Amino acid sequence: ALGARVRRALGKRWIGALDYRFYADDWGITGHTVTSEWAASLGHGLGLRLQQRASLQSGASFYREVYGIEPEYRTRDRRLSPFQSGLAGAKLLWNLGRLGSLGDVGVHVGADVIAWHYGDFDQPSLSSMGNARLEPIGWVLGSIVQLGVEVTP
């Protein structure tokens, strides 16, 4: 894997970062990931962080949607098929400052939306008549909501 990162202050309140990562292995998988992050000081102990990430990966050299003859290697693992993914999220941070013997206390709330696309991966499906068949898995969506408290003695 190889990576590069650039960070830059943008005025007095904003910081931006851009990352790129290239990955290759001996199974023939190559991947590219680009991440951007933005952070801002909003004043009064409040901060905002925004992040976006996009990934593109080739499949393993032995991955096939359907295998004819039995090859040396085969897989039904969708993570070894070609796929794309994306993420976008935001987090609000509030530094409450020193709270007695607890130390510095911060609170944060955040949310991320994640999407994966497995264009070449078929999943088993049953029709209304009970017949089994394979259908493309397509887009898979997810979300994460976080609420946290951080204490630094």
CSV table of C-alpha atoms in Angstrom, one decimal:
chain,number,residue,atom,x,y,z
A,1,ALA,CA,0.0,0.0,0.0
A,2,LEU,CA,1.1,3.5,-0.7
A,3,GLY,CA,-0.4,6.7,0.6
A,4,ALA,CA,-0.1,10.5,0.5
A,5,ARG,CA,-1.7,13.1,2.7
A,6,VAL,CA,-2.0,16.9,2.5
A,7,ARG,CA,-3.2,19.0,5.4
A,8,ARG,CA,-3.7,22.8,5.2
A,9,ALA,CA,-5.0,25.5,7.4
A,10,LEU,CA,-7.7,27.5,5.6
A,11,GLY,CA,-8.0,30.8,7.4
A,12,LYS,CA,-8.2,31.0,11.2
A,13,ARG,CA,-11.0,28.5,11.8
A,14,TRP,CA,-10.8,25.7,9.1
A,15,ILE,CA,-8.4,22.9,8.5
A,16,GLY,CA,-8.6,20.6,5.4
A,17,ALA,CA,-7.0,17.3,4.7
A,18,LEU,CA,-6.9,15.1,1.6
A,19,ASP,CA,-5.7,11.5,1.6
A,20,TYR,CA,-5.0,9.1,-1.3
A,21,ARG,CA,-4.2,5.4,-0.8
A,22,PHE,CA,-3.3,2.8,-3.4
A,23,TYR,CA,-3.3,-0.9,-2.6
A,24,ALA,CA,-2.2,-3.9,-4.6
A,25,ASP,CA,-1.7,-7.6,-3.5
A,26,ASP,CA,-0.7,-10.9,-5.0
A,27,TRP,CA,-4.4,-12.0,-5.5
A,28,GLY,CA,-4.6,-9.3,-8.2
A,29,ILE,CA,-6.7,-6.9,-6.1
A,30,THR,CA,-6.0,-3.2,-6.6
A,31,GLY,CA,-7.8,-0.5,-4.7
A,32,HIS,CA,-7.9,3.3,-4.6
A,33,THR,CA,-9.3,5.3,-1.7
A,34,VAL,CA,-9.7,9.1,-1.6
A,35,THR,CA,-10.6,10.8,1.7
A,36,SER,CA,-11.3,14.4,2.5
A,37,GLU,CA,-11.8,15.8,6.0
A,38,TRP,CA,-12.7,19.3,7.1
A,39,ALA,CA,-12.6,20.7,10.6
A,40,ALA,CA,-13.7,24.0,11.9
A,41,SER,CA,-13.6,25.8,15.2
A,42,LEU,CA,-17.0,27.4,15.7
A,43,GLY,CA,-16.1,29.2,19.0
A,44,HIS,CA,-17.3,28.7,22.6
A,45,GLY,CA,-15.7,25.2,22.7
A,46,LEU,CA,-17.7,24.0,19.6
A,47,GLY,CA,-16.1,22.2,16.7
A,48,LEU,CA,-17.4,20.7,13.4
A,49,ARG,CA,-15.8,17.9,11.4
A,50,LEU,CA,-17.0,16.8,8.0
A,51,GLN,CA,-15.6,13.7,6.1
A,52,GLN,CA,-16.1,12.1,2.8
A,53,ARG,CA,-14.5,8.9,1.4
A,54,ALA,CA,-14.7,7.1,-1.9
A,55,SER,CA,-13.2,3.7,-2.7
A,56,LEU,CA,-12.8,1.6,-5.8
A,57,GLN,CA,-11.5,-2.0,-5.8
A,58,SER,CA,-10.9,-4.5,-8.5
A,59,GLY,CA,-11.8,-8.2,-7.8
A,60,ALA,CA,-9.4,-10.9,-7.0
A,61,SER,CA,-7.8,-12.4,-10.2
A,62,PHE,CA,-9.6,-15.7,-9.6
A,63,TYR,CA,-13.0,-14.1,-8.8
A,64,ARG,CA,-15.8,-15.0,-11.3
A,65,GLU,CA,-19.5,-14.2,-11.2
A,66,VAL,CA,-20.0,-17.9,-12.1
A,67,TYR,CA,-17.4,-20.6,-12.2
A,68,GLY,CA,-17.5,-23.2,-15.0
A,69,ILE,CA,-14.8,-25.8,-14.2
A,70,GLU,CA,-13.3,-26.1,-10.8
A,71,PRO,CA,-10.3,-23.7,-10.7
A,72,GLU,CA,-7.5,-23.9,-8.1
A,73,TYR,CA,-9.1,-20.9,-6.2
A,74,ARG,CA,-12.7,-19.8,-6.0
A,75,THR,CA,-14.7,-17.6,-3.7
A,76,ARG,CA,-18.3,-16.4,-3.0
A,77,ASP,CA,-16.9,-13.6,-0.8
A,78,ARG,CA,-18.4,-10.3,-2.1
A,79,ARG,CA,-15.4,-8.5,-0.6
A,80,LEU,CA,-13.2,-10.2,-3.2
A,81,SER,CA,-15.4,-9.1,-6.1
A,82,PRO,CA,-15.0,-5.7,-7.7
A,83,PHE,CA,-16.8,-3.0,-5.7
A,84,GLN,CA,-17.2,0.7,-5.0
A,85,SER,CA,-18.0,2.4,-1.7
A,86,GLY,CA,-18.7,5.9,-0.4
A,87,LEU,CA,-19.1,7.5,2.9
A,88,ALA,CA,-20.2,11.0,4.0
A,89,GLY,CA,-20.5,12.1,7.6
A,90,ALA,CA,-20.5,15.0,10.1
A,91,LYS,CA,-19.6,15.4,13.8
A,92,LEU,CA,-20.3,18.2,16.2
A,93,LEU,CA,-17.9,18.4,19.1
A,94,TRP,CA,-18.3,20.4,22.3
A,95,ASN,CA,-15.4,20.8,24.7
A,96,LEU,CA,-16.9,21.5,28.2
A,97,GLY,CA,-13.5,22.2,29.6
A,98,ARG,CA,-12.1,21.1,33.0
A,99,LEU,CA,-14.8,19.6,35.3
A,100,GLY,CA,-13.1,19.3,38.7
A,101,SER,CA,-11.2,16.0,39.3
A,102,LEU,CA,-12.7,14.4,36.2
A,103,GLY,CA,-10.4,16.5,34.0
A,104,ASP,CA,-11.2,17.8,30.5
A,105,VAL,CA,-14.6,16.7,29.2
A,106,GLY,CA,-15.8,16.7,25.7
A,107,VAL,CA,-19.1,15.6,24.1
A,108,HIS,CA,-19.7,14.7,20.5
A,109,VAL,CA,-22.6,13.6,18.3
A,110,GLY,CA,-22.1,12.4,14.7
A,111,ALA,CA,-23.7,10.6,11.8
A,112,ASP,CA,-22.3,8.8,8.8
A,113,VAL,CA,-24.0,7.4,5.7
A,114,ILE,CA,-22.2,4.5,3.9
A,115,ALA,CA,-22.9,2.9,0.6
A,116,TRP,CA,-21.3,-0.2,-1.1
A,117,HIS,CA,-21.9,-1.3,-4.6
A,118,TYR,CA,-21.1,-4.9,-5.6
A,119,GLY,CA,-21.8,-4.8,-9.4
A,120,ASP,CA,-20.5,-8.3,-10.2
A,121,PHE,CA,-21.8,-10.1,-7.1
A,122,ASP,CA,-24.9,-12.2,-7.3
A,123,GLN,CA,-26.8,-13.3,-4.2
A,124,PRO,CA,-29.3,-16.1,-3.8
A,125,SER,CA,-32.9,-15.1,-4.0
A,126,LEU,CA,-36.2,-17.0,-3.9
A,127,SER,CA,-39.1,-16.0,-6.3
A,128,SER,CA,-42.6,-15.9,-5.0
A,129,MET,CA,-43.0,-19.4,-6.5
A,130,GLY,CA,-40.1,-20.7,-4.4
A,131,ASN,CA,-37.6,-21.0,-7.3
A,132,ALA,CA,-34.0,-20.2,-6.4
A,133,ARG,CA,-32.1,-17.9,-8.6
A,134,LEU,CA,-29.1,-15.4,-8.4
A,135,GLU,CA,-29.7,-11.7,-8.5
A,136,PRO,CA,-27.2,-8.8,-8.5
A,137,ILE,CA,-26.7,-7.5,-4.9
A,138,GLY,CA,-26.5,-3.9,-6.2
A,139,TRP,CA,-26.2,-1.1,-3.6
A,140,VAL,CA,-26.1,-1.8,0.1
A,141,LEU,CA,-26.7,1.2,2.4
A,142,GLY,CA,-25.9,1.8,6.0
A,143,SER,CA,-25.7,4.5,8.6
A,144,ILE,CA,-23.9,5.1,11.9
A,145,VAL,CA,-25.0,7.5,14.6
A,146,GLN,CA,-22.6,8.3,17.4
A,147,LEU,CA,-23.0,10.0,20.8
A,148,GLY,CA,-19.9,10.1,22.9
A,149,VAL,CA,-18.3,11.5,26.0
A,150,GLU,CA,-14.5,11.9,26.2
A,151,VAL,CA,-12.7,12.5,29.5
A,152,THR,CA,-9.0,13.3,29.7
A,153,PRO,CA,-7.6,13.3,33.2
